[in-house]
Amino acid sequence: MTITPVRDANATSGDRNLGDLPEWDLSDLYTSPDAPELARDLEWLEQACKHFADDYEGQLDTLDAAGLLDCLQRDEALSRTAGRIMSYAGLRYYQQTTDSARAKFLSDCQEKVTTYTTPLVFFSLELNRLDEDRLDAMYAENEDLARYAPVIRRIRAMKPYQLSDELEKFLHDMGVVGDAWERLFDETIAALTFTVDGEDLGIEGTLNLLTEQDRSKREAAARELARVFGENIRTFSRVHNTTAKEKEVIDRWREMPTPQTGRHLSNDVEPEVVEALRDAVVAAYPKLSHRYYELKRKWLGVDRMQVWDRNAPLPMEETRTVGWDAAQETVMNAYAAFDPRMADLAKPFFEKGWIDAGVKPGKAPGAFAHPTVTDVHPYVMLNYLGKPRDVMTLAHELGHGVHQVLAADQGELLSSTPLTLAETASVFGEMLTFRRMLDGAETDAERKVMLAGKVEDMINTVVRQIAFYDFECKLHAARREGELTPDDINALWMSVQAESLGPAFDFMDGYETFWAYIPHFVHSPFYVYAYAFGDGLVNALYAVYEENPDGFQDKYFEMLKAGGSKHHSELLAPFGLDASDPAFWDKGLSMISRLIDELEAMEG
């Protein structure tokens, strides 16, 4: 189970006249930590894993096509039960990360599931030893088995980096240690307190102040973030040093050529495709972020941009709070206008307790959509504060949810989409919502504010995430040479900031510590390029939709239904797109550039 939170929050549900904010009903997974169904599933999982190992260990190369199919389906059932247990424990924990009982319950479930599934480690190892020609013959013989070919292909991609059976079991068992460092990070972030103008806030509320109209308020928040990060920088440095060293050790034993190799393999994407994306974005910095922030500097009427101005509202922008009902209506109308089927798929999220929206003390960071398991449904988490951008976050996470519902029919092993494609429906849902809101703009000033907001979101998704990726590349390369001090990590962070944001910016003392709160660096090294990949892909997809909308919806739904059953090249082919072509990324980036062109033209 992977849940990747973004930021923490600290206020009360339903605050600021936002309306009746929904909370999760986790009973579709289990009714409580001591539910008899949970105890039953844990007991079943322990026995089923033992029986699986008894029946198949050392025997995979003797199975015929029907036997291998049965083996895969039994493995799928094990994944489904383990996934249900860990989804419940994880989601419950993220509702209140500072609750020690919830943390203990999650840790206990993780340790039990890890122990029970250790006998299964042989499965992928033996699968990787099967003869390729024999596998192809079995696919040809059994159509049901052939459905699983993409799963087997992805597992076998790890074959060159496979260790001995004993070492693989050892690493499997040691996984809970790495998880403990991730939880230390989460709990440290969740417990931080920031005091701005006499008010105590969590990190979510403090980061939210960076989007306030009052510049002095933004500056106060930025300086308080720097102060608190600075006070805790030794802890964050220790977490990063340890997790990066753990990764280096495992990569070295596996003889992986680069720190990024494991991520590329799990994303089912070629390294050269990622490098083409990275190079295209870096080359575009001057015409994207540099150009936009120079425009924004003029709008704000300042000589130099400061870090607290990056996400500032425009001077002509009215500070407004969007209630929950209005946010729901906006997103649902945008989805329905694209295709009524999309709204129908989104509807249960609002009606059946599949969304947890309120900002509450100790609640996990930011926003995510977690697919749980294919015989239940996804859950969406938000920290909804009523900002217009929170509406976009709802559209984004709901897009994930729709994608996960559509892909569920593929089954447990084939539904999961690589990160590079997992952002497709979410970013597309955002784009639909943005375009509908833009079409409804009544004045040039309103249109300008909306265009600027969308450009900033795209810069944050593309430019900022590629800068994050470059930071991680530098961090992991440097860690291979030895322990890094907080000052070392700070310097690496600053080395990518000026390049990506451009010459309009000055950087305050303390900004060098702002790497500390980004959870992806700890939870999912090199995850961040998937955001830029997804944004570029969706921009190219949306251009196809605008150019030729006939039949687009059906092709789009088929792409989402495919889940992880197809490679990105197969999924994009019906749209005439190819991510391995460097020009593909230019197509996506040019959409951002055109929006900036329109903003410049509005300046007269």
PDB file of C-alpha atoms in Angstrom, residues 252-468:
ATOM      1  CA  ARG A 252      24.596  -1.265  -4.671  1.00  0.00           C
ATOM      2  CA  TRP A 253      23.800  -4.850  -3.778  1.00  0.00           C
ATOM      3  CA  ARG A 254      21.363  -5.028  -6.679  1.00  0.00           C
ATOM      4  CA  GLU A 255      23.981  -3.429  -8.979  1.00  0.00           C
ATOM      5  CA  MET A 256      21.497  -0.847 -10.208  1.00  0.00           C
ATOM      6  CA  PRO A 257      23.279   1.586 -12.511  1.00  0.00           C
ATOM      7  CA  THR A 258      21.705   4.753 -11.064  1.00  0.00           C
ATOM      8  CA  PRO A 259      19.669   5.775  -8.005  1.00  0.00           C
ATOM      9  CA  GLN A 260      16.772   6.497 -10.389  1.00  0.00           C
ATOM     10  CA  THR A 261      16.716   3.024 -11.987  1.00  0.00           C
ATOM     11  CA  GLY A 262      14.325   1.472  -9.464  1.00  0.00           C
ATOM     12  CA  ARG A 263      11.796   4.282  -9.924  1.00  0.00           C
ATOM     13  CA  HIS A 264      11.969   4.041 -13.720  1.00  0.00           C
ATOM     14  CA  LEU A 265      11.379   0.280 -13.503  1.00  0.00           C
ATOM     15  CA  SER A 266       8.389   0.677 -11.178  1.00  0.00           C
ATOM     16  CA  ASN A 267       7.011   3.402 -13.459  1.00  0.00           C
ATOM     17  CA  ASP A 268       7.461   1.130 -16.489  1.00  0.00           C
ATOM     18  CA  VAL A 269       9.165   3.983 -18.320  1.00  0.00           C
ATOM     19  CA  GLU A 270      12.481   4.126 -20.159  1.00  0.00           C
ATOM     20  CA  PRO A 271      15.245   6.295 -18.621  1.00  0.00           C
ATOM     21  CA  GLU A 272      15.741   8.127 -21.911  1.00  0.00           C
ATOM     22  CA  VAL A 273      12.051   9.165 -21.920  1.00  0.00           C
ATOM     23  CA  VAL A 274      12.431  10.680 -18.448  1.00  0.00           C
ATOM     24  CA  GLU A 275      15.649  12.437 -19.441  1.00  0.00           C
ATOM     25  CA  ALA A 276      13.945  13.818 -22.574  1.00  0.00           C
ATOM     26  CA  LEU A 277      11.188  15.201 -20.322  1.00  0.00           C
ATOM     27  CA  ARG A 278      13.684  16.624 -17.832  1.00  0.00           C
ATOM     28  CA  ASP A 279      15.825  18.250 -20.550  1.00  0.00           C
ATOM     29  CA  ALA A 280      12.797  19.719 -22.348  1.00  0.00           C
ATOM     30  CA  VAL A 281      11.511  21.311 -19.128  1.00  0.00           C
ATOM     31  CA  VAL A 282      14.892  22.720 -18.074  1.00  0.00           C
ATOM     32  CA  ALA A 283      15.403  24.159 -21.555  1.00  0.00           C
ATOM     33  CA  ALA A 284      11.957  25.761 -21.282  1.00  0.00           C
ATOM     34  CA  TYR A 285      12.604  27.469 -17.903  1.00  0.00           C
ATOM     35  CA  PRO A 286      13.280  30.876 -19.558  1.00  0.00           C
ATOM     36  CA  LYS A 287      10.064  30.890 -21.609  1.00  0.00           C
ATOM     37  CA  LEU A 288       7.949  29.466 -18.792  1.00  0.00           C
ATOM     38  CA  SER A 289       8.788  30.261 -15.150  1.00  0.00           C
ATOM     39  CA  HIS A 290      11.323  33.030 -15.804  1.00  0.00           C
ATOM     40  CA  ARG A 291       8.939  34.858 -18.147  1.00  0.00           C
ATOM     41  CA  TYR A 292       5.877  34.363 -15.967  1.00  0.00           C
ATOM     42  CA  TYR A 293       7.492  35.482 -12.711  1.00  0.00           C
ATOM     43  CA  GLU A 294       8.802  38.642 -14.388  1.00  0.00           C
ATOM     44  CA  LEU A 295       5.192  39.391 -15.374  1.00  0.00           C
ATOM     45  CA  LYS A 296       4.035  38.683 -11.847  1.00  0.00           C
ATOM     46  CA  ARG A 297       6.750  40.929 -10.396  1.00  0.00           C
ATOM     47  CA  LYS A 298       5.272  43.820 -12.379  1.00  0.00           C
ATOM     48  CA  TRP A 299       1.700  42.966 -11.342  1.00  0.00           C
ATOM     49  CA  LEU A 300       2.722  42.919  -7.691  1.00  0.00           C
ATOM     50  CA  GLY A 301       4.550  46.224  -8.103  1.00  0.00           C
ATOM     51  CA  VAL A 302       7.776  45.032  -6.465  1.00  0.00           C
ATOM     52  CA  ASP A 303      11.392  45.518  -7.515  1.00  0.00           C
ATOM     53  CA  ARG A 304      12.318  41.949  -6.617  1.00  0.00           C
ATOM     54  CA  MET A 305      10.249  38.822  -6.096  1.00  0.00           C
ATOM     55  CA  GLN A 306      10.650  37.125  -2.735  1.00  0.00           C
ATOM     56  CA  VAL A 307       9.865  33.485  -1.996  1.00  0.00           C
ATOM     57  CA  TRP A 308       6.666  34.526  -0.214  1.00  0.00           C
ATOM     58  CA  ASP A 309       5.461  36.138  -3.470  1.00  0.00           C
ATOM     59  CA  ARG A 310       5.654  32.943  -5.540  1.00  0.00           C
ATOM     60  CA  ASN A 311       2.079  31.832  -4.829  1.00  0.00           C
ATOM     61  CA  ALA A 312       0.693  35.250  -3.933  1.00  0.00           C
ATOM     62  CA  PRO A 313      -2.712  36.211  -5.350  1.00  0.00           C
ATOM     63  CA  LEU A 314      -2.702  38.984  -7.933  1.00  0.00           C
ATOM     64  CA  PRO A 315      -3.492  42.513  -6.641  1.00  0.00           C
ATOM     65  CA  MET A 316      -6.774  42.593  -8.576  1.00  0.00           C
ATOM     66  CA  GLU A 317      -7.800  39.187  -7.238  1.00  0.00           C
ATOM     67  CA  GLU A 318     -10.665  39.201  -4.787  1.00  0.00           C
ATOM     68  CA  THR A 319     -10.112  37.081  -1.703  1.00  0.00           C
ATOM     69  CA  ARG A 320     -12.988  34.647  -1.740  1.00  0.00           C
ATOM     70  CA  THR A 321     -13.945  31.482   0.055  1.00  0.00           C
ATOM     71  CA  VAL A 322     -15.614  28.714  -1.938  1.00  0.00           C
ATOM     72  CA  GLY A 323     -18.022  26.655   0.145  1.00  0.00           C
ATOM     73  CA  TRP A 324     -18.008  22.880  -0.126  1.00  0.00           C
ATOM     74  CA  ASP A 325     -21.346  22.678  -1.981  1.00  0.00           C
ATOM     75  CA  ALA A 326     -20.159  25.207  -4.575  1.00  0.00           C
ATOM     76  CA  ALA A 327     -16.886  23.331  -5.041  1.00  0.00           C
ATOM     77  CA  GLN A 328     -18.774  20.070  -5.560  1.00  0.00           C
ATOM     78  CA  GLU A 329     -21.147  21.680  -8.066  1.00  0.00           C
ATOM     79  CA  THR A 330     -18.300  23.253 -10.047  1.00  0.00           C
ATOM     80  CA  VAL A 331     -16.352  20.028 -10.420  1.00  0.00           C
ATOM     81  CA  MET A 332     -19.383  17.828 -11.093  1.00  0.00           C
ATOM     82  CA  ASN A 333     -20.661  20.209 -13.781  1.00  0.00           C
ATOM     83  CA  ALA A 334     -17.248  20.214 -15.476  1.00  0.00           C
ATOM     84  CA  TYR A 335     -17.081  16.427 -15.397  1.00  0.00           C
ATOM     85  CA  ALA A 336     -20.662  16.071 -16.702  1.00  0.00           C
ATOM     86  CA  ALA A 337     -20.036  18.538 -19.543  1.00  0.00           C
ATOM     87  CA  PHE A 338     -17.153  16.381 -20.736  1.00  0.00           C
ATOM     88  CA  ASP A 339     -19.135  13.150 -20.406  1.00  0.00           C
ATOM     89  CA  PRO A 340     -22.098  12.298 -18.120  1.00  0.00           C
ATOM     90  CA  ARG A 341     -20.437   8.948 -17.362  1.00  0.00           C
ATOM     91  CA  MET A 342     -17.614  10.788 -15.640  1.00  0.00           C
ATOM     92  CA  ALA A 343     -20.018  12.618 -13.308  1.00  0.00           C
ATOM     93  CA  ASP A 344     -21.841   9.364 -12.567  1.00  0.00           C
ATOM     94  CA  LEU A 345     -18.557   7.760 -11.501  1.00  0.00           C
ATOM     95  CA  ALA A 346     -17.701  10.738  -9.281  1.00  0.00           C
ATOM     96  CA  LYS A 347     -21.108  10.994  -7.578  1.00  0.00           C
ATOM     97  CA  PRO A 348     -20.691   8.213  -4.970  1.00  0.00           C
ATOM     98  CA  PHE A 349     -17.545   9.895  -3.600  1.00  0.00           C
ATOM     99  CA  PHE A 350     -19.733  12.730  -2.301  1.00  0.00           C
ATOM    100  CA  GLU A 351     -22.660  10.587  -1.216  1.00  0.00           C
ATOM    101  CA  LYS A 352     -21.104   7.526   0.407  1.00  0.00           C
ATOM    102  CA  GLY A 353     -18.337   8.761   2.709  1.00  0.00           C
ATOM    103  CA  TRP A 354     -15.482   8.273   0.250  1.00  0.00           C
ATOM    104  CA  ILE A 355     -14.054  11.795   0.868  1.00  0.00           C
ATOM    105  CA  ASP A 356     -12.492  13.197   4.048  1.00  0.00           C
ATOM    106  CA  ALA A 357     -12.349  16.953   3.425  1.00  0.00           C
ATOM    107  CA  GLY A 358     -12.015  18.832   6.719  1.00  0.00           C
ATOM    108  CA  VAL A 359      -8.855  20.281   8.204  1.00  0.00           C
ATOM    109  CA  LYS A 360      -8.332  18.739  11.654  1.00  0.00           C
ATOM    110  CA  PRO A 361      -5.540  18.624  14.254  1.00  0.00           C
ATOM    111  CA  GLY A 362      -3.057  15.850  13.508  1.00  0.00           C
ATOM    112  CA  LYS A 363      -4.627  14.970  10.167  1.00  0.00           C
ATOM    113  CA  ALA A 364      -2.180  13.871   7.493  1.00  0.00           C
ATOM    114  CA  PRO A 365      -0.718  16.253   4.945  1.00  0.00           C
ATOM    115  CA  GLY A 366      -2.503  17.683   1.925  1.00  0.00           C
ATOM    116  CA  ALA A 367      -4.412  15.519  -0.482  1.00  0.00           C
ATOM    117  CA  PHE A 368      -4.399  12.091  -2.053  1.00  0.00           C
ATOM    118  CA  ALA A 369      -6.633   9.420  -3.575  1.00  0.00           C
ATOM    119  CA  HIS A 370      -5.991   5.876  -2.390  1.00  0.00           C
ATOM    120  CA  PRO A 371      -7.428   3.024  -4.493  1.00  0.00           C
ATOM    121  CA  THR A 372      -7.567   0.528  -1.565  1.00  0.00           C
ATOM    122  CA  VAL A 373      -8.462  -2.794  -3.245  1.00  0.00           C
ATOM    123  CA  THR A 374     -10.450  -3.600  -6.352  1.00  0.00           C
ATOM    124  CA  ASP A 375     -13.435  -5.122  -4.539  1.00  0.00           C
ATOM    125  CA  VAL A 376     -13.982  -2.007  -2.393  1.00  0.00           C
ATOM    126  CA  HIS A 377     -13.468   1.537  -3.774  1.00  0.00           C
ATOM    127  CA  PRO A 378     -11.013   4.449  -3.548  1.00  0.00           C
ATOM    128  CA  TYR A 379     -10.937   7.037  -0.760  1.00  0.00           C
ATOM    129  CA  VAL A 380     -10.041  10.703  -1.325  1.00  0.00           C
ATOM    130  CA  MET A 381      -8.383  12.860   1.331  1.00  0.00           C
ATOM    131  CA  LEU A 382      -8.329  16.660   1.214  1.00  0.00           C
ATOM    132  CA  ASN A 383      -7.519  19.491   3.596  1.00  0.00           C
ATOM    133  CA  TYR A 384     -10.205  21.790   2.254  1.00  0.00           C
ATOM    134  CA  LEU A 385      -9.826  25.461   3.216  1.00  0.00           C
ATOM    135  CA  GLY A 386     -12.136  27.029   0.629  1.00  0.00           C
ATOM    136  CA  LYS A 387      -9.452  28.527  -1.614  1.00  0.00           C
ATOM    137  CA  PRO A 388     -10.196  28.507  -5.362  1.00  0.00           C
ATOM    138  CA  ARG A 389      -7.144  26.272  -5.724  1.00  0.00           C
ATOM    139  CA  ASP A 390      -8.752  23.828  -3.280  1.00  0.00           C
ATOM    140  CA  VAL A 391     -11.498  23.394  -5.889  1.00  0.00           C
ATOM    141  CA  MET A 392      -8.794  22.378  -8.362  1.00  0.00           C
ATOM    142  CA  THR A 393      -7.387  19.956  -5.786  1.00  0.00           C
ATOM    143  CA  LEU A 394     -10.839  18.386  -5.468  1.00  0.00           C
ATOM    144  CA  ALA A 395     -11.033  18.069  -9.272  1.00  0.00           C
ATOM    145  CA  HIS A 396      -7.542  16.539  -9.277  1.00  0.00           C
ATOM    146  CA  GLU A 397      -8.097  13.930  -6.566  1.00  0.00           C
ATOM    147  CA  LEU A 398     -11.552  13.065  -7.890  1.00  0.00           C
ATOM    148  CA  GLY A 399      -9.900  12.400 -11.266  1.00  0.00           C
ATOM    149  CA  HIS A 400      -7.644   9.875  -9.534  1.00  0.00           C
ATOM    150  CA  GLY A 401     -10.713   8.325  -7.927  1.00  0.00           C
ATOM    151  CA  VAL A 402     -12.584   7.971 -11.236  1.00  0.00           C
ATOM    152  CA  HIS A 403      -9.469   6.442 -12.811  1.00  0.00           C
ATOM    153  CA  GLN A 404      -9.115   3.951  -9.967  1.00  0.00           C
ATOM    154  CA  VAL A 405     -12.794   2.937 -10.169  1.00  0.00           C
ATOM    155  CA  LEU A 406     -12.557   2.392 -13.928  1.00  0.00           C
ATOM    156  CA  ALA A 407      -9.328   0.379 -13.652  1.00  0.00           C
ATOM    157  CA  ALA A 408     -10.624  -1.845 -10.847  1.00  0.00           C
ATOM    158  CA  ASP A 409     -12.147  -4.320 -13.309  1.00  0.00           C
ATOM    159  CA  GLN A 410      -8.598  -5.274 -14.313  1.00  0.00           C
ATOM    160  CA  GLY A 411      -8.156  -7.011 -10.965  1.00  0.00           C
ATOM    161  CA  GLU A 412      -5.622  -6.565  -8.194  1.00  0.00           C
ATOM    162  CA  LEU A 413      -2.460  -7.204 -10.221  1.00  0.00           C
ATOM    163  CA  LEU A 414      -3.386  -5.265 -13.370  1.00  0.00           C
ATOM    164  CA  SER A 415      -5.372  -2.288 -12.058  1.00  0.00           C
ATOM    165  CA  SER A 416      -2.462  -0.369 -10.550  1.00  0.00           C
ATOM    166  CA  THR A 417      -1.207   2.303 -12.939  1.00  0.00           C
ATOM    167  CA  PRO A 418       2.469   3.359 -13.045  1.00  0.00           C
ATOM    168  CA  LEU A 419       3.008   6.782 -11.489  1.00  0.00           C
ATOM    169  CA  THR A 420       3.737   8.345 -14.873  1.00  0.00           C
ATOM    170  CA  LEU A 421       0.219   7.481 -16.049  1.00  0.00           C
ATOM    171  CA  ALA A 422      -1.478   7.688 -12.640  1.00  0.00           C
ATOM    172  CA  GLU A 423      -1.575  11.495 -12.937  1.00  0.00           C
ATOM    173  CA  THR A 424      -3.409  11.417 -16.290  1.00  0.00           C
ATOM    174  CA  ALA A 425      -7.024  11.459 -15.120  1.00  0.00           C
ATOM    175  CA  SER A 426      -6.298  13.769 -12.190  1.00  0.00           C
ATOM    176  CA  VAL A 427      -4.626  16.477 -14.272  1.00  0.00           C
ATOM    177  CA  PHE A 428      -7.242  16.037 -17.009  1.00  0.00           C
ATOM    178  CA  GLY A 429     -10.002  16.519 -14.413  1.00  0.00           C
ATOM    179  CA  GLU A 430      -8.297  19.724 -13.305  1.00  0.00           C
ATOM    180  CA  MET A 431      -8.046  20.928 -16.895  1.00  0.00           C
ATOM    181  CA  LEU A 432     -11.768  20.276 -17.521  1.00  0.00           C
ATOM    182  CA  THR A 433     -12.662  22.205 -14.364  1.00  0.00           C
ATOM    183  CA  PHE A 434     -10.334  25.081 -15.230  1.00  0.00           C
ATOM    184  CA  ARG A 435     -11.646  25.397 -18.802  1.00  0.00           C
ATOM    185  CA  ARG A 436     -15.243  25.445 -17.587  1.00  0.00           C
ATOM    186  CA  MET A 437     -14.457  28.121 -14.999  1.00  0.00           C
ATOM    187  CA  LEU A 438     -12.498  30.141 -17.588  1.00  0.00           C
ATOM    188  CA  ASP A 439     -15.406  30.028 -20.032  1.00  0.00           C
ATOM    189  CA  GLY A 440     -17.595  31.452 -17.263  1.00  0.00           C
ATOM    190  CA  ALA A 441     -15.285  34.422 -16.581  1.00  0.00           C
ATOM    191  CA  GLU A 442     -17.321  37.648 -16.872  1.00  0.00           C
ATOM    192  CA  THR A 443     -14.508  40.227 -17.088  1.00  0.00           C
ATOM    193  CA  ASP A 444     -10.971  40.495 -18.462  1.00  0.00           C
ATOM    194  CA  ALA A 445      -9.673  40.888 -14.914  1.00  0.00           C
ATOM    195  CA  GLU A 446     -11.379  37.670 -13.831  1.00  0.00           C
ATOM    196  CA  ARG A 447     -10.013  35.866 -16.881  1.00  0.00           C
ATOM    197  CA  LYS A 448      -6.519  37.198 -16.169  1.00  0.00           C
ATOM    198  CA  VAL A 449      -6.647  35.972 -12.558  1.00  0.00           C
ATOM    199  CA  MET A 450      -7.793  32.531 -13.675  1.00  0.00           C
ATOM    200  CA  LEU A 451      -5.175  32.260 -16.426  1.00  0.00           C
ATOM    201  CA  ALA A 452      -2.440  33.319 -14.025  1.00  0.00           C
ATOM    202  CA  GLY A 453      -3.627  30.794 -11.455  1.00  0.00           C
ATOM    203  CA  LYS A 454      -3.557  27.999 -13.999  1.00  0.00           C
ATOM    204  CA  VAL A 455      -0.084  28.979 -15.238  1.00  0.00           C
ATOM    205  CA  GLU A 456       1.168  28.968 -11.636  1.00  0.00           C
ATOM    206  CA  ASP A 457      -0.341  25.543 -11.033  1.00  0.00           C
ATOM    207  CA  MET A 458       1.328  24.246 -14.200  1.00  0.00           C
ATOM    208  CA  ILE A 459       4.667  25.784 -13.223  1.00  0.00           C
ATOM    209  CA  ASN A 460       4.336  24.186  -9.785  1.00  0.00           C
ATOM    210  CA  THR A 461       3.527  20.847 -11.423  1.00  0.00           C
ATOM    211  CA  VAL A 462       6.138  20.908 -14.177  1.00  0.00           C
ATOM    212  CA  VAL A 463       8.974  23.337 -13.426  1.00  0.00           C
ATOM    213  CA  ARG A 464       8.979  22.946  -9.644  1.00  0.00           C
ATOM    214  CA  GLN A 465       8.746  19.146  -9.762  1.00  0.00           C
ATOM    215  CA  ILE A 466      11.602  18.835 -12.255  1.00  0.00           C
ATOM    216  CA  ALA A 467      13.651  21.116  -9.996  1.00  0.00           C
ATOM    217  CA  PHE A 468      12.734  18.746  -7.147  1.00  0.00           C
TER     218      PHE A 468
END
